[in-house]
Amino acid sequence: MHSVPHDRRTQRVHTAAPHDVPRRSRGDTTERRTPQQPDPAEEPQADDHQIDETQPDATQPDASAEGDDAAVSGDQTDNAPPPNMERPRLFTKDFLLAIVINVVFALVFYMLVTGMAVYAVEEFRSGQTAAGFAASAFVIGALVSRFAAGKYVEFLGRRRTMIACLAIYVLAGLAYLWVDSYEVLIALRVVHGVAFGFGQTALNAAVFSLIPASRRGEGAGYYMLAVALPPAIGPMLTLQLTQHLGFWAMFVSTSVVSVIGLIAALLIRMPEAEHVPDRWRDRLRLRPADIIEPRAFALAAIAMLLGFGFASIMTFLNGFARSEGMVTAASLFFVIYAAAVLVTRLFAGRIQDRYGDNVVVYPTIVLYAVALGLLAWSPNQTVIMVAGVLAGLGFGALLPAFQATIASMLPTTRTSIGISTFFILLDTGFGLSPLVLGPLVEFGSYRIMFAACAVLVASTLILYWLLHGRFSVKQGVSRRPRRP
């Protein structure tokens, strides 16, 4: 006579227990352990038992948990494909459209920031400080919006938010034509900046969901590769348009460029947030956790210090070159920088995916610090141009590398807040840099200021090691301590 078998869903395969541990009877269920709570006395031996095929293999990731947004902090399942499998496709239609939209956001920003100060002086007879504020009011609007954008784009919808922001981009470009006072100009600049902050946050959150996890570093490099051109193209277009046609041509051109981005946004398909609160009270409530993602804060803080150094170049390089009689080199610096960024973003992402974050971050920080050191020394114009190459290879590779790392360590429901955290601190570094470094220039010199920034950037090597580098990390692979 055969006994009635146990339910196969709860059946356990027991190995021989040690002699000093009493064996429980077959029918004893008073202390039954689940598969997640194995009996310490029941260590399975590969030689003397068969694995119950109805039970999930504890050594393999649970297929039902793949992509679970409730992932443990900083951990991801190993999504990297085996060497014998075909690599997941990266250049999809939606990814290419996301690159186009990213270029539009950046190009409009650089076109307007170049000409806005001069426009304020000529149109409204404002002083240099007020003219500078007319240019930076856009950044202030973007920075303020990022405090809320990380959460609100998730329930508003990433694609819907981006379409609305690009529509505002189109209208704002035309609205500049009817501005009749300095105060209205500042208000319009702030609104334009808010649209930029919300739109870019929505785009960044979605694009890292479009990129396969095992190619996230490479994808981030290509995505950020496109925005290496606007810093060189935008100012050139503005100078040509305003010189030959007038400021109205600059404003109309930014609207035309924005229309291209709006068309791309209408055609793109974007992954949306999976878990959105049902109650409007929960949707609208803005808590600290909805503004700053703690797991992204460490890398974002390092990015802030790195951005602090680069803002010193953007703010003071022109004045330094004029004082030293090296204006030609300063005008070529950003063209050379953009070319170097194009080169480094072609391969840095692939290296990050294959060998890990540290192999990219450590050398690029060193190159970046050396670039600032060369500016502090710069006995001639050639050295300044070499510094442009090293700055492009260094700082140009760091931004996409950090964004890819943040996206990899977070579940999808927190990606937008994590990327927003990154840009909040990065923009803070850009905004504070002139205020902090200005006194160094005033009471010291440009060379002392660049030297201080070189030391600051070099010190981030230690900070990075403490916060992230002491872990061996690859995109799509679990975060694990480095072996001694």
mmCIF file of C-alpha atoms in Angstrom, residues 42 50 77 83 148 152 187 202 216 229 249 328 405 421 443:
data_model
loop_
_atom_site.group_PDB
_atom_site.id
_atom_site.type_symbol
_atom_site.label_atom_id
_atom_site.label_comp_id
_atom_site.label_asym_id
_atom_site.label_seq_id
_atom_site.Cartn_x
_atom_site.Cartn_y
_atom_site.Cartn_z
ATOM 1 C CA GLU A 42 19.465 20.123 6.293
ATOM 2 C CA GLN A 50 17.841 14.849 -6.407
ATOM 3 C CA THR A 77 19.867 41.132 -11.050
ATOM 4 C CA PRO A 83 29.000 35.677 -24.159
ATOM 5 C CA ALA A 148 9.412 68.644 -8.133
ATOM 6 C CA TYR A 152 5.482 64.721 -10.813
ATOM 7 C CA ALA A 187 9.619 85.938 -16.047
ATOM 8 C CA ALA A 202 11.070 63.129 -18.224
ATOM 9 C CA ARG A 216 23.710 51.113 -20.240
ATOM 10 C CA LEU A 229 27.812 69.600 -30.344
ATOM 11 C CA ALA A 249 16.142 85.701 -36.082
ATOM 12 C CA THR A 328 42.502 82.845 -29.983
ATOM 13 C CA THR A 405 25.617 54.147 -12.858
ATOM 14 C CA THR A 421 18.961 64.365 -7.942
ATOM 15 C CA PHE A 443 42.052 88.725 -4.411
#
